Structure formats: structure tokens, C-alpha cells
Amino acid sequence: MTKQNREDNKDLQLQSPEKGADDKLDLGFQYLSNALRLSFIALKLIMIALVILFLASGFRTVGPDEEALVLRLGKIRGVGEERILGPGAHWVFPYPIDEIVKIPVEKKVNLAINSFWYYQTGQEIVSGTKRQVPPTQPLNPVRDGYCITRSEKQSAEIAGVDGSDYNIVHSKWQLTYQIVDSESFFRNVYVGDIKPGQDYFDVITRSINPLLKAVFDDAVVTAMVHYSIDEALSSQDRIPNHVKKLMQQKLAEQMNSGIEVVSVQLTDITWPRQVDLAFQAFITASNDKEERISKARTYTENTLNAAAGPVARELFAALHDETVREQEKDLLWSRAAGAAQATIARARAYATKVVEDAEADAEYLNKILPEYRQRPELVIQKIHRDAVVHVLEKADKKIMIQRTEGEGGREVWIRVGED
Amino acid sequence: MKNITITIFIILIVVILCLYFASFQVRETESALVTTFGKPKRVITEPGWYFKWPAPIQQVYKFDSRMRVYEANLGETTTKEAVPIIVNTYVVWRIAEPLQFFNANERGSVSEAERKLLSHISDTQNRIIGQHNFGEFVNSDSTKIKFEDIEREMRDDLNINQNIKGRYGVEVKTVGIKQLKISEDVSKDVFARMIADRDRKTEATKSEGEAEAISIKSDANSIKIEILAAATARAKAIQAEGDAQAAKSYKLLEADPPFAIFLQNIEAIKATLEKNSVIVLSADAYPFSLLREIPVLVPRDPNESK
């Protein structure tokens, strides 16, 4: 290029002496010649600039969350891993030889799916109210969205039908997806043409969302018929995982779309408004049941604690278990509290006392026996007197009666030692 | 020199123009059909760079061969046992045979192809669903549900029986049912049944709660009774042991039984009148008898006692 430039300059220099000769002949012609020469230079500069621009247009940057494929004359360039350009600056031949196709691989896209929710007016959506609807108001198949769930096993038995009874449930979902295989995606999934001024990511998203919505709806419908309404209402992850699996199967196996489902979330699920009262009543009943049971459990805890303390259950089990050794049972009894412990403690106290009393009696007899044998009367008198004194001392009230002799005699009561 | 430059430049432009009019690219995502004077001549399915005669002689039609989704409208159909259901079917399709596609649809129009596809979809949908019972869509027994099989059958029906590839050059990758609904009248019946079902469950839950609470409580009571009975038995055993041990000491009392009994009686009186007692005694009784009269005491001869 520079060589050509120099040659062009030489041409210009060759022209200049001629021009000096012409100067005298025609001043106007010289002006014209000058103007032509200048415009010729300008034209050349523009052309050089265009060539440089043309080559520079081959520089492309691939963003951190993108991958790119290069189409050389329409065909994907490279072999194996070389086919895919990672983030960074790349040079490709300018159009029409090479064409770079960017695919947003690391971008997760969220898609809210409301096609299984009942129809709500704009006002209802904004205010978030749930309108009361009588059971006689049908669901409009065009306007209202819903899923069909299978019936309960036992109710099918009761109804005596072939198990094809079903329920209706409304749900809202959120899908997150991501392109993972840029080549499969590019080859297989239709994306609209990117017009100037449009963001390619928006165009891709807009092009594939209908496909994903359709596949997602399909997966939800297919999954839901496998669950009963109670399972659907209480399922944490089971149904979303099922939906995810079905969807992934279609996207990967049947379509080889290069799109991966990142996550499926069940954001809301409810029974139809038409049956709201019955379901609310059921919830109340369920709560009552829980409460009753928990109260009964509390009663059990208290009762058992009062009976034998924390070891009550263990103790009870040990009583019924032949294999538990006596030693272990004794250990359990020793740890028992409450009424059982009190009963046993009382018995222990009694036993101790009985033994001690007996021993004390024996000892006392032994001690006093020699004295008694010598002076039986005195000893008995002494013991008797001591006893009477002891008893009278301890008595709260002491009453002495003097009865006069004979019939019709009177009694005289004397209170002794009263405060 | 100048002339050479200009010549090269002109040749370059001519070459570029020739290439522009006489060659074309087929992208990785496309297939193409070359027509000579309007007649299909060449089908290209491999991407790359191809030559052709310039415009009026040969023309190139390109078809995007990537998958597109097409949704049929919501439609009512009946199952084998004449249960009406409302389904919304979608297909994922692509242009597989450029020649057939070009011939069947006016200059390869996608929207026309979709219009034609629609009648086949509803045909397939009605026929395949008509071969299955409602119980194969929804069933309390999961193994009886044939949902995915039905979708697959529909796809195969379109591709094979209806031969849409041969007719329109279109291949269906997936057929899916994206809505499964019931008519308005049926929905009312379903609500009535759901309410009845739920009411029955509510009743069942109530009685279950009561029964369970009672059984929990009675379990607790029986455990308590049993433990206390065991404790009492144990207590008796301990008492008996104490009594037995005490009995050993009673042997020592055999030295003088009447005296021992006397002592025990005294102890018994002391113990029983220990507290809160009111004692009523005759004035004749000891020791108050001393208040009435002085006993007659005669000192003994100290020698006599010996």
C-alpha cells in the first residue's frame, strides 16, 4: 500500500514542471489542474482510509458472558474447540468472507409463566385481592388457566371409577434458562434477524421465549397429572424438579437446542376460588387436629413426668422387656422421679424406720433387762410414769374429771395447763 | 503506471461484481434451492460458497432450517370414550427438504407452510386423542398415564402417516400439549366434586384428630398406671424387706416377751399421743390421784431389802 502511495506521488512531481510551462498560457487552466490534483489526492486518502476501516472492521470483541462462532463463507470455521471464540478481542476477515455470530452463553434469563392462573382484572392484579367466586361459576377454557391433577387414590376407590377423576389447580411459575451449547443453539434454534439498532440479546430472547414457554407449559401439564391436589399444594421441590426434567428432555434430547433449564420455581399454587370455602374449612380442621394432638402430647408429657419423671418411657419399656437385666431396671428406678419415686421413697423410709425401731427396742430391752430382773416393780413404775409425763407434756389439752359418788352424781371438769 | 493502477482497480471491481451476481453463500443455518428460469435445479443443504448464473438465468432461494415453534389454537376434541377435552397443541418444526418446501408453499413462505400444517395438526390431534381413554391423560395410577406417549404418537403421525415431509418438506421435531382443559359445564361438575371431596376430608380430619388425641392420652394414662403399680409393688417389696430385717431384731426380745410387749405398748402410747391430743383423765388416775390423797408409805428397813 505504501509503495503504491510513493508511486502516486512521483506521478504528481512529474506533472509539476509541465504546469510551470502552462502557467503563462492559461491561469484558469492552472487553477483547474490544481483543483483536480487536490481532489485526486483527497480521493486517494479517502480510499486508503476506507481500506484501513475495512480491515479494522474485522476486529470484534466478545464480552465476558458471550461466546462467538465465525462463519467463513457461511460455514462454521475451525475444528473442535477452535470453533468457539471465548471472551476477548478477535480479528476475522470482514464481511462477506467472515461473519461473527455472538451467543450470550452465560446470561441467565428469567421467564415468568402465568398461563396456569385464573383470569384476573388489572385491578385485581394490582390490589392482590382474591375475589370470592361461587362454585357455580365455571372456568373459561380460553381466559382462565389451570392444570388438571389426578384424584386421590382412596377417593377413586370410594367412587369406584377407573381412577380418571381429577381436580383443578392454579399455579404460577418462574423459569430460568441459559444457553450452554452455542453451536447447537445456533444451528438448531430459530432466531429472528437482528436489525440495526436492536440488541442481539433482546432479539434472541424474544425469538426463543415462545418456544420455551410452549415447552414449559407442556412440561407443567404433563407433570401435574401425576400428582394429587394435596401433593401439588404441599410439594416443595418434587413437582418443579419433575417439570425441569421433562423440559430438559425435550430441549436436549428431542431438539438438541443447546438451551439448559437452570431452575424451575413454583412461585404460587392454589385451589380454584370456586372451592375456597371447602378448602379453608379443611385447613381449619387440619389445624384443629394438629392442635388437639399437640395438646394430647403435652398432656402425655405432663402425666408421665408426674408419674416417674423423664425416665418414664424408658422405665415403661424396660418393664415390658424381658431382656432388660434387673440391674438396669434398678438403675432406672433410681433415676425415676415423681409419684413413683415418692412411693418408693416412702417405702424406704418405712423400712429404715422399722429396722431402726426394732433394733432400738432390742437394744433398750437388752440394756434395761438386768435392772428389771432385779427390781421389776420399780422399773415398770418408772417407765410407766415417764410415759404418762411424756404424754401429758405433749398433749394440747388435758382434762381431769371428778365424778361424785352414787346416782345422779355430777362430773367436774378441770382443764389443766391451758394457756 | 497510473493506467496499470486504474486497470487493476477496474478488474477488481468487475471481479467483485461478478462474484456478487454469480455466487452466493449458504449459512450453517440455511438450506438453499437454485432455480433456472424459475425451475428448481439444485438443492443445497451443506453450508458454504456456491456459484450460479447471474440473476435472470438462475435464482437462489434460501430457507432457514432452524427449529421454529408453531402453536395451534385451543381446540375441543374427544377421547376414545367420548369425554370432551380441550387441548392446545404446539409443534416444533423445521424446513427439512427445500425442494418440497418450495414447491408446496408459494416461494417458500413460512406463514403459508404453517397454515397448511395447522390442518394436519388438528387432524392428528383429533385422531390420536380419539384413540386414547381419558384415563390415559389423568390417572391416580401414575403408570397408566400415557401423556408423553400420546405426544410422541402425534409427532410420528404427522411425520409418517401424514407424510408432511414428502408433502411440504417440513419435519416435526416435537409435538406437545401445552394446555389440557375441560369445558365450562364440566368445570362446574369438577368443583362440586372437589367440594364434596374436601368436605369428606374435613370430617375425616376432625374425627381423626379426636381419635388420635384420645389414644395418645389413654396411652399416657395406661403407662402412668402401669408405672405406678410397678412402683407400689416395688415399695411393698422394700417394706417387706424392712420388716424381715426388723424381725431379726425381735429375736433378741425373746429374752422376756411380756416385758418386751409392755415396753412396746408404752412406746406405742407415746407415739400415738405425740401431737394435737386432748387427754381426758379421771381424777383417780395416776398421777392426779396424788392430788387427792397421799399414798401410805412406810419406809422399809434398809437391812430387810438385803
XYZ file of C-alpha atoms in Angstrom:
725
model
C 0.000 0.000 0.000
C 2.725 2.484 0.959
C 4.679 1.594 -2.158
C 1.728 2.470 -4.308
C 1.486 5.750 -2.470
C 5.010 6.687 -3.339
C 4.404 5.891 -6.969
C 1.391 8.163 -6.975
C 3.486 10.976 -5.503
C 6.067 10.522 -8.251
C 3.312 10.992 -10.791
C 2.430 14.277 -9.195
C 6.024 15.506 -9.164
C 6.374 14.651 -12.854
C 3.407 16.799 -13.576
C 4.694 19.918 -11.834
C 7.315 21.171 -14.414
C 4.688 20.906 -17.131
C 2.440 23.005 -15.029
C 5.133 25.649 -14.660
C 5.203 25.943 -18.518
C 1.453 26.132 -18.812
C 1.362 28.891 -16.240
C 1.936 31.590 -18.819
C -0.596 30.159 -21.250
C -3.668 29.883 -19.099
C -4.040 30.869 -15.482
C -7.537 29.397 -15.328
C -6.348 26.018 -16.586
C -3.739 26.008 -13.811
C -6.367 26.596 -11.187
C -8.437 23.804 -12.633
C -5.462 21.487 -12.692
C -4.636 22.332 -9.116
C -8.168 21.674 -8.019
C -8.222 18.355 -9.852
C -4.935 17.319 -8.328
C -6.110 18.161 -4.858
C -9.343 16.297 -5.244
C -7.437 13.324 -6.642
C -5.248 13.269 -3.537
C -8.285 13.602 -1.344
C -9.965 10.750 -3.148
C -6.924 8.547 -2.663
C -6.740 9.394 1.019
C -10.376 8.512 1.379
C -9.801 5.203 -0.371
C -6.838 4.389 1.839
C -8.895 5.275 4.859
C -11.708 3.061 3.616
C -9.334 0.125 3.131
C -7.990 0.609 6.645
C -11.505 0.887 8.000
C -12.499 -2.239 6.075
C -9.670 -4.198 7.653
C -10.239 -2.685 11.080
C -13.880 -3.699 10.914
C -12.620 -7.249 11.293
C -11.810 -6.582 14.918
C -14.526 -7.838 17.173
C -14.734 -8.114 20.918
C -16.517 -10.948 22.614
C -17.870 -9.996 26.010
C -17.254 -11.925 29.234
C -20.635 -13.617 29.128
C -20.557 -14.440 25.456
C -19.175 -16.929 23.024
C -18.828 -16.424 19.309
C -18.809 -18.573 16.210
C -17.168 -17.472 12.982
C -18.907 -18.297 9.723
C -16.404 -18.323 6.916
C -18.333 -18.209 3.658
C -21.303 -19.481 5.615
C -19.605 -22.432 7.265
C -18.537 -22.562 10.901
C -14.782 -22.024 10.955
C -12.339 -24.248 12.839
C -12.292 -27.718 14.279
C -13.228 -28.906 17.753
C -12.682 -26.338 20.446
C -11.321 -23.785 17.998
C -14.789 -23.339 16.638
C -15.816 -21.341 19.617
C -14.235 -17.971 20.427
C -14.162 -17.049 24.067
C -14.224 -13.561 25.581
C -11.616 -11.080 24.281
C -10.685 -9.287 21.054
C -10.633 -11.279 17.821
C -9.852 -10.441 14.241
C -11.845 -12.022 11.456
C -11.989 -11.259 7.767
C -14.537 -8.570 7.162
C -17.865 -9.227 5.535
C -18.628 -11.034 3.242
C -15.851 -13.512 3.935
C -16.282 -13.984 7.642
C -19.256 -13.364 9.822
C -19.153 -13.402 13.577
C -22.151 -14.713 15.492
C -22.293 -13.922 19.172
C -24.224 -16.114 21.545
C -24.934 -14.979 25.120
C -23.979 -18.191 26.908
C -23.553 -17.101 30.493
C -26.662 -14.986 30.716
C -29.471 -16.448 32.725
C -32.886 -15.436 31.535
C -35.943 -15.435 33.766
C -39.317 -16.136 32.331
C -42.474 -15.795 34.401
C -45.215 -18.201 33.395
C -48.718 -17.152 34.330
C -50.614 -19.254 31.831
C -51.939 -21.544 34.573
C -53.543 -18.806 36.667
C -57.154 -17.776 36.648
C -58.162 -14.644 34.841
C -57.773 -11.519 36.906
C -58.749 -7.992 36.076
C -55.970 -5.425 36.080
C -57.310 -4.004 39.292
C -57.266 -7.396 40.996
C -53.668 -7.961 39.973
C -52.615 -4.582 41.332
C -54.509 -4.863 44.618
C -53.721 -8.567 45.040
C -57.205 -9.408 46.235
C -58.765 -12.809 45.813
C -62.325 -12.349 44.692
C -64.968 -14.677 46.064
C -66.394 -16.774 43.283
C -69.399 -19.076 43.688
C -68.953 -22.755 42.763
C -71.481 -22.291 40.003
C -69.221 -20.003 38.028
C -67.332 -22.125 35.500
C -63.771 -21.687 34.338
C -63.483 -20.286 30.871
C -61.078 -22.527 28.950
C -59.777 -19.605 26.911
C -59.429 -16.998 29.605
C -58.643 -18.973 32.750
C -55.503 -21.014 33.067
C -55.257 -24.148 35.183
C -53.828 -27.609 35.422
C -55.573 -30.882 35.914
C -54.293 -33.014 38.762
C -55.096 -36.610 39.432
C -57.517 -37.593 42.147
C -56.661 -39.210 45.440
C -56.177 -42.939 45.345
C -58.643 -43.686 48.108
C -61.338 -41.403 46.744
C -61.070 -43.232 43.443
C -61.705 -46.440 45.303
C -64.702 -44.959 47.029
C -66.131 -43.613 43.809
C -65.500 -46.951 42.173
C -64.334 -45.425 38.925
C -61.256 -46.164 36.851
C -59.135 -43.581 38.638
C -59.560 -40.917 35.988
C -61.232 -38.499 38.375
C -59.393 -35.244 38.600
C -59.060 -31.901 40.309
C -58.219 -28.439 39.133
C -55.363 -26.331 40.434
C -53.955 -22.917 39.529
C -50.241 -22.229 39.562
C -47.617 -19.618 38.734
C -44.082 -20.455 37.770
C -40.733 -18.972 37.081
C -38.317 -20.470 34.627
C -34.641 -19.623 34.449
C -32.753 -20.809 31.432
C -29.419 -20.314 29.827
C -27.766 -21.151 26.539
C -24.969 -23.626 27.214
C -24.052 -25.041 23.848
C -23.642 -22.131 21.473
C -23.119 -24.230 18.366
C -26.174 -26.427 18.862
C -28.174 -23.368 19.723
C -27.041 -21.502 16.629
C -27.611 -24.430 14.305
C -30.961 -25.565 15.592
C -32.958 -22.762 17.133
C -34.634 -20.126 15.033
C -33.639 -16.588 15.923
C -35.036 -13.577 14.100
C -32.728 -11.333 12.087
C -31.025 -8.653 14.080
C -31.917 -5.313 12.583
C -29.696 -2.261 13.066
C -30.235 -0.616 16.397
C -31.512 -3.787 18.056
C -29.687 -5.504 20.858
C -28.841 -9.025 19.740
C -29.541 -10.385 23.215
C -33.066 -8.944 23.166
C -33.662 -10.390 19.727
C -32.513 -13.839 20.807
C -34.602 -13.733 23.967
C -37.664 -12.561 22.098
C -37.193 -15.227 19.448
C -36.826 -18.175 21.774
C -39.239 -17.247 24.562
C -42.298 -18.580 22.676
C -40.532 -21.907 22.214
C -39.531 -22.090 25.857
C -42.995 -21.095 27.008
C -44.585 -23.798 24.901
C -42.171 -26.471 26.099
C -42.534 -25.271 29.668
C -46.343 -25.298 29.572
C -46.201 -28.765 28.102
C -43.899 -29.966 30.883
C -46.161 -28.485 33.566
C -49.293 -30.071 32.110
C -47.514 -33.406 31.758
C -46.063 -33.334 35.264
C -49.198 -32.167 37.057
C -51.391 -35.093 36.035
C -49.089 -37.302 38.109
C -49.885 -35.546 41.394
C -52.946 -35.191 43.530
C -54.082 -31.733 44.509
C -52.778 -32.145 48.055
C -49.397 -33.250 46.763
C -49.373 -30.298 44.398
C -50.295 -27.845 47.144
C -47.687 -29.116 49.554
C -44.896 -30.199 47.226
C -41.729 -28.274 47.887
C -39.375 -29.331 45.136
C -40.799 -32.520 43.747
C -43.016 -31.052 41.060
C -40.621 -28.306 39.921
C -37.923 -30.949 39.601
C -40.241 -33.148 37.617
C -41.082 -30.233 35.312
C -37.419 -29.406 34.929
C -36.601 -32.968 33.980
C -39.370 -33.193 31.387
C -38.402 -29.881 29.903
C -34.742 -30.712 29.749
C -35.623 -33.945 27.978
C -37.450 -32.124 25.229
C -34.922 -29.322 24.861
C -31.896 -31.564 24.836
C -32.963 -34.924 23.504
C -35.701 -34.079 21.054
C -34.454 -30.706 19.857
C -30.749 -30.547 20.676
C -31.366 -26.882 21.328
C -28.261 -26.068 23.375
C -30.544 -24.475 25.979
C -30.396 -25.626 29.560
C -33.008 -25.179 32.226
C -31.233 -23.616 35.185
C -34.133 -23.708 37.566
C -37.866 -24.096 37.737
C -39.704 -22.464 40.596
C -43.284 -22.867 41.591
C -43.964 -19.339 42.770
C -47.613 -19.769 43.652
C -50.160 -22.544 43.703
C -53.743 -22.558 44.855
C -57.077 -24.282 44.558
C -59.791 -22.671 42.436
C -61.607 -19.780 44.051
C -64.855 -21.662 43.472
C -63.941 -24.221 46.128
C -62.265 -21.807 48.519
C -64.682 -22.255 51.429
C -64.360 -26.031 51.483
C -60.567 -25.834 51.379
C -60.425 -23.183 54.089
C -62.624 -25.356 56.286
C -60.299 -28.244 55.675
C -57.289 -26.163 56.699
C -59.062 -25.115 59.886
C -59.869 -28.744 60.610
C -56.282 -29.757 59.964
C -55.010 -27.067 62.300
C -57.505 -28.163 64.953
C -56.330 -31.701 64.579
C -52.704 -30.653 64.984
C -53.588 -28.599 67.999
C -55.522 -31.411 69.638
C -52.728 -33.815 69.053
C -50.137 -31.435 70.351
C -52.258 -30.823 73.425
C -52.581 -34.572 73.939
C -48.796 -34.854 73.628
C -48.336 -32.146 76.232
C -50.769 -33.989 78.482
C -48.759 -37.159 77.971
C -45.527 -35.412 78.848
C -47.006 -33.908 81.980
C -48.652 -37.141 83.050
C -45.544 -39.198 82.564
C -43.401 -36.588 84.249
C -45.701 -36.595 87.239
C -45.674 -40.376 87.304
C -41.976 -41.049 87.019
C -40.069 -38.065 85.584
C -38.025 -38.063 82.411
C -37.216 -41.769 82.534
C -40.907 -42.745 82.475
C -40.916 -44.097 78.912
C -37.645 -45.894 79.348
C -38.897 -47.402 82.524
C -42.129 -48.457 80.888
C -40.265 -50.077 78.039
C -37.950 -51.860 80.493
C -40.929 -53.225 82.398
C -42.159 -54.842 79.211
C -38.818 -56.063 78.032
C -37.754 -59.453 79.329
C -34.202 -58.988 78.116
C -33.509 -55.985 80.346
C -31.486 -57.083 83.348
C -32.570 -56.344 86.924
C -29.535 -54.159 87.462
C -30.535 -51.905 84.633
C -34.079 -51.748 85.926
C -32.801 -50.795 89.376
C -30.749 -48.064 87.809
C -33.832 -46.770 86.010
C -35.894 -46.866 89.201
C -33.180 -44.949 90.999
C -33.403 -42.245 88.331
C -37.167 -42.073 88.467
C -38.899 -39.004 89.841
C -42.473 -38.003 90.570
C -45.105 -40.194 92.168
C -43.264 -43.440 91.616
C -40.181 -42.089 93.281
C -42.254 -40.776 96.188
C -43.923 -44.156 96.740
C -40.598 -45.918 96.759
C -39.001 -43.312 98.980
C -41.818 -43.713 101.467
C -41.319 -47.445 101.484
C -37.594 -46.990 102.004
C -38.216 -44.635 104.889
C -40.652 -47.103 106.417
C -38.222 -49.984 106.032
C -35.434 -47.976 107.563
C -37.601 -46.880 110.406
C -38.956 -50.345 111.094
C -35.486 -51.784 111.219
C -34.146 -48.972 113.332
C -37.072 -49.142 115.727
C -36.709 -52.852 116.111
C -33.018 -52.502 116.731
C -33.610 -49.684 119.180
C -36.235 -51.743 121.036
C -33.924 -54.699 121.214
C -31.068 -52.585 122.407
C -33.232 -50.876 125.027
C -34.523 -54.181 126.290
C -31.056 -55.556 126.481
C -29.885 -52.598 128.469
C -32.756 -52.488 130.875
C -33.266 -56.212 131.301
C -30.669 -56.733 134.101
C -32.154 -53.850 136.125
C -35.689 -55.140 135.569
C -34.789 -58.584 136.700
C -33.527 -57.147 139.936
C -36.283 -54.610 140.619
C -39.194 -55.343 138.318
C -41.738 -53.163 140.083
C -39.644 -50.059 140.274
C -38.551 -50.311 136.730
C -42.091 -50.740 135.454
C -43.306 -47.893 137.622
C -40.585 -45.651 136.308
C -41.263 -46.478 132.709
C -44.971 -46.041 133.183
C -44.578 -42.697 134.914
C -42.169 -41.404 132.320
C -44.622 -42.359 129.640
C -47.535 -40.639 131.373
C -45.466 -37.486 131.887
C -44.310 -37.518 128.347
C -47.817 -37.907 127.026
C -49.253 -35.255 129.260
C -46.498 -32.842 128.412
C -47.154 -33.216 124.758
C -50.933 -33.038 125.000
C -52.547 -29.810 123.850
C -55.473 -30.145 126.222
C -55.647 -32.052 129.433
C -58.991 -32.543 131.093
C -59.483 -34.080 134.503
C -62.862 -35.426 135.543
C -64.088 -35.903 139.108
C -67.214 -37.928 139.315
C -69.174 -37.728 142.546
C -70.271 -40.975 144.058
C -73.684 -42.529 143.657
C -76.533 -41.996 141.212
C -77.143 -38.516 139.805
C -73.627 -37.671 140.630
C -72.056 -34.739 138.790
C -68.923 -34.546 136.873
C -66.396 -31.846 137.459
C -64.203 -30.975 134.507
C -60.934 -29.299 135.082
C -58.785 -28.106 132.281
C -55.150 -28.340 133.029
C -52.189 -26.481 131.615
C -54.165 -24.367 129.180
C -52.886 -21.005 128.002
C 1.910 3.384 -14.016
C -1.253 5.275 -13.475
C -3.004 3.253 -16.128
C -1.948 -0.030 -14.522
C -3.348 1.093 -11.196
C -6.616 2.057 -12.749
C -6.778 -1.197 -14.735
C -6.177 -3.272 -11.637
C -8.780 -1.270 -9.841
C -11.316 -1.787 -12.607
C -10.589 -5.517 -12.842
C -11.051 -5.776 -9.078
C -14.417 -4.076 -9.278
C -15.532 -6.287 -12.171
C -14.458 -9.417 -10.288
C -16.304 -8.312 -7.193
C -19.404 -7.561 -9.208
C -19.195 -10.936 -10.964
C -18.808 -12.688 -7.649
C -21.690 -10.711 -6.265
C -24.014 -11.720 -9.068
C -22.709 -15.197 -9.762
C -22.031 -16.650 -6.362
C -23.772 -16.953 -3.040
C -23.244 -18.181 0.483
C -25.301 -20.718 2.283
C -25.039 -20.240 6.027
C -24.808 -23.021 8.533
C -28.426 -22.417 9.463
C -29.800 -22.478 5.958
C -30.515 -24.639 3.011
C -30.932 -23.282 -0.482
C -32.599 -24.007 -3.785
C -31.266 -22.776 -7.133
C -33.785 -22.316 -9.912
C -33.034 -21.902 -13.605
C -35.673 -19.773 -15.271
C -37.940 -20.479 -12.353
C -37.437 -24.253 -12.412
C -35.799 -25.888 -9.408
C -32.374 -27.151 -10.424
C -30.181 -27.669 -7.407
C -30.751 -28.316 -3.702
C -28.026 -27.233 -1.325
C -28.092 -28.411 2.267
C -24.399 -28.050 3.124
C -23.185 -24.593 4.149
C -20.536 -22.923 2.027
C -19.817 -20.796 -1.023
C -21.507 -21.672 -4.345
C -21.568 -20.373 -7.903
C -24.562 -19.807 -10.129
C -25.519 -17.991 -13.306
C -26.380 -14.356 -12.728
C -29.829 -13.149 -11.893
C -32.291 -13.589 -14.700
C -30.955 -17.067 -15.520
C -30.596 -18.612 -12.081
C -32.112 -17.562 -8.799
C -31.376 -18.678 -5.273
C -33.991 -19.277 -2.601
C -32.734 -19.703 0.915
C -34.589 -21.385 3.720
C -33.871 -21.063 7.377
C -33.597 -24.666 8.516
C -33.654 -23.976 12.230
C -36.462 -25.100 14.522
C -39.468 -22.877 14.927
C -42.392 -23.233 17.230
C -45.927 -23.083 15.971
C -48.987 -23.162 18.173
C -52.364 -24.347 17.069
C -55.411 -22.763 18.629
C -57.235 -24.115 21.631
C -59.469 -26.854 20.290
C -62.071 -29.197 21.665
C -61.749 -32.868 20.901
C -62.986 -36.111 22.388
C -61.254 -39.109 23.851
C -61.998 -42.713 22.981
C -64.887 -42.930 25.428
C -66.245 -39.608 24.139
C -65.101 -37.428 27.019
C -64.749 -33.912 25.652
C -61.435 -32.230 26.410
C -59.879 -29.007 25.302
C -56.262 -29.086 24.263
C -53.750 -26.659 22.883
C -51.106 -28.307 20.781
C -47.846 -26.846 19.609
C -45.288 -28.231 17.214
C -41.600 -27.565 16.858
C -40.800 -27.875 13.184
C -38.113 -27.091 10.668
C -37.710 -26.952 6.924
C -36.042 -30.237 6.071
C -36.479 -30.534 2.298
C -36.018 -27.227 0.459
C -37.397 -28.557 -2.831
C -40.649 -29.861 -1.417
C -40.990 -26.817 0.760
C -40.504 -24.544 -2.241
C -42.987 -26.452 -4.362
C -45.657 -26.772 -1.720
C -45.554 -23.243 -0.459
C -45.630 -20.196 -2.619
C -41.945 -19.259 -2.966
C -41.165 -20.907 0.373
C -43.432 -18.833 2.552
C -43.220 -19.825 6.202
C -46.624 -18.495 7.134
C -48.220 -20.470 4.327
C -46.474 -23.604 5.494
C -47.798 -23.011 8.999
C -51.306 -22.594 7.670
C -51.060 -25.917 5.912
C -49.508 -27.535 8.945
C -52.416 -26.381 11.085
C -54.995 -28.545 9.340
C -52.738 -31.561 9.718
C -52.132 -30.831 13.368
C -55.829 -30.695 14.194
C -56.379 -33.821 12.164
C -53.641 -35.697 14.016
C -54.747 -34.292 17.346
C -58.331 -35.464 16.936
C -57.367 -38.870 15.670
C -54.665 -39.722 18.194
C -56.558 -38.377 21.195
C -59.604 -40.290 19.920
C -57.592 -43.477 20.265
C -56.934 -42.988 23.967
C -59.089 -43.036 27.041
C -59.281 -40.073 29.347
C -57.669 -42.258 31.991
C -54.501 -42.218 29.941
C -54.227 -38.463 30.379
C -55.092 -38.273 34.056
C -54.996 -41.190 36.421
C -54.465 -41.826 40.087
C -52.213 -44.654 38.992
C -49.155 -42.990 37.523
C -48.208 -45.980 35.436
C -51.431 -45.693 33.462
C -50.702 -42.155 32.330
C -49.621 -42.138 28.710
C -49.224 -38.400 28.270
C -45.751 -38.454 26.800
C -46.546 -41.459 24.634
C -49.538 -39.643 23.202
C -47.368 -36.659 22.340
C -44.869 -38.955 20.665
C -47.621 -40.724 18.741
C -48.842 -37.380 17.486
C -45.393 -36.469 16.271
C -44.953 -39.780 14.487
C -48.402 -39.497 12.988
C -47.526 -36.124 11.480
C -44.153 -37.228 10.205
C -45.030 -40.690 8.993
C -48.758 -41.130 8.419
C -49.452 -37.642 7.196
C -46.083 -37.557 5.423
C -45.671 -33.840 5.869
C -42.032 -34.113 4.897
C -42.855 -35.548 1.486
C -45.719 -33.144 1.021
C -44.305 -29.905 2.351
C -40.658 -30.562 3.059
C -41.353 -29.976 6.752
C -40.110 -32.094 9.633
C -41.775 -32.035 13.035
C -39.320 -32.416 15.909
C -41.723 -32.291 18.801
C -45.421 -32.199 19.371
C -46.634 -31.156 22.752
C -49.859 -30.436 24.541
C -49.440 -27.144 26.360
C -52.945 -26.861 27.772
C -55.259 -29.615 28.876
C -58.648 -28.270 29.848
C -62.276 -29.105 30.168
C -65.440 -27.388 29.088
C -67.184 -24.828 31.266
C -70.014 -27.189 32.193
C -67.630 -29.929 33.203
C -65.635 -27.493 35.307
C -68.735 -26.854 37.405
C -69.135 -30.591 37.997
C -65.500 -30.791 38.980
C -65.967 -28.023 41.536
C -68.967 -29.788 43.023
C -66.940 -32.970 43.309
C -63.935 -31.158 44.741
C -66.109 -29.557 47.392
C -67.733 -32.874 48.293
C -64.321 -34.490 48.432
C -62.899 -31.759 50.609
C -65.891 -31.800 52.982
C -65.458 -35.514 53.447
C -61.783 -34.989 54.178
C -62.585 -32.200 56.620
C -64.899 -34.533 58.528
C -62.358 -37.312 58.432
C -59.667 -34.972 59.702
C -61.814 -33.824 62.576
C -62.587 -37.345 63.764
C -59.007 -38.424 63.171
C -57.767 -35.602 65.349
C -60.162 -36.537 68.118
C -59.377 -40.233 67.929
C -55.647 -39.640 67.870
C -55.749 -37.243 70.795
C -57.768 -39.726 72.811
C -55.496 -42.581 72.006
C -52.420 -40.527 72.906
C -53.971 -39.577 76.230
C -55.120 -43.072 77.072
C -51.695 -44.411 76.191
C -50.242 -41.919 78.621
C -52.687 -42.930 81.295
C -52.047 -46.606 80.909
C -48.303 -46.036 81.059
C -48.790 -43.984 84.175
C -50.975 -46.604 85.820
C -48.589 -49.347 84.995
C -45.571 -47.442 86.271
C -47.304 -46.526 89.475
C -48.434 -50.101 90.012
C -44.892 -51.273 89.471
C -43.673 -48.598 91.871
C -46.164 -49.730 94.508
C -45.100 -53.320 94.097
C -41.535 -52.277 94.448
C -42.385 -50.236 97.529
C -44.125 -53.223 99.094
C -41.108 -55.358 98.447
C -38.899 -52.781 100.116
C -41.231 -52.612 103.104
C -41.329 -56.361 103.368
C -37.576 -56.455 103.296
C -37.514 -53.883 106.080
C -39.995 -55.912 108.115
C -37.972 -59.039 107.593
C -34.838 -57.317 108.744
C -36.643 -55.859 111.748
C -37.887 -59.334 112.648
C -34.273 -60.378 113.189
C -34.048 -57.833 115.976
C -37.254 -59.161 117.559
C -35.466 -62.388 118.329
C -33.495 -60.515 120.901
C -36.777 -59.586 122.618
C -37.492 -63.207 123.305
C -35.399 -62.893 126.438
C -38.542 -61.638 128.258
C -41.578 -61.408 125.998
C -44.123 -59.891 128.423
C -41.726 -57.148 129.373
C -40.873 -56.506 125.768
C -44.552 -56.221 124.909
C -45.055 -53.832 127.796
C -42.215 -51.652 126.532
C -43.607 -51.658 123.032
C -47.067 -50.706 124.242
C -45.594 -47.804 126.166
C -43.795 -46.683 123.049
C -46.997 -47.021 121.094
C -48.882 -44.799 123.508
C -46.125 -42.224 123.438
C -46.078 -42.209 119.682
C -49.828 -42.047 119.185
C -50.380 -39.240 121.675
C -47.443 -37.264 120.389
C -49.370 -34.404 118.860
C -52.653 -32.496 118.883
C -54.163 -34.660 121.520
C -56.760 -33.897 124.100
C -56.459 -36.077 127.137
C -59.393 -36.689 129.431
C -58.470 -38.452 132.625
C -60.343 -39.410 135.699
C -59.081 -37.654 138.790
C -58.466 -41.115 140.205
C -55.984 -41.831 137.526
C -52.305 -41.566 138.066
C -50.689 -39.072 138.556
C -53.668 -36.949 139.519
C -54.661 -39.414 142.216
C -51.760 -37.899 144.109
C -53.706 -34.688 144.255
C -56.495 -36.353 146.182
C -54.666 -38.354 148.720
C -51.188 -39.007 149.846
C -50.196 -42.640 149.459
C -49.411 -44.502 152.578
C -45.729 -45.030 152.526
C -43.823 -46.937 155.215
C -40.061 -46.675 154.985
C -38.529 -50.086 154.732
C -35.878 -51.329 156.932
C -32.742 -50.839 154.879
C -31.499 -54.188 156.086
C -34.613 -56.014 155.031
C -34.120 -55.391 151.399
C -30.872 -57.123 151.562
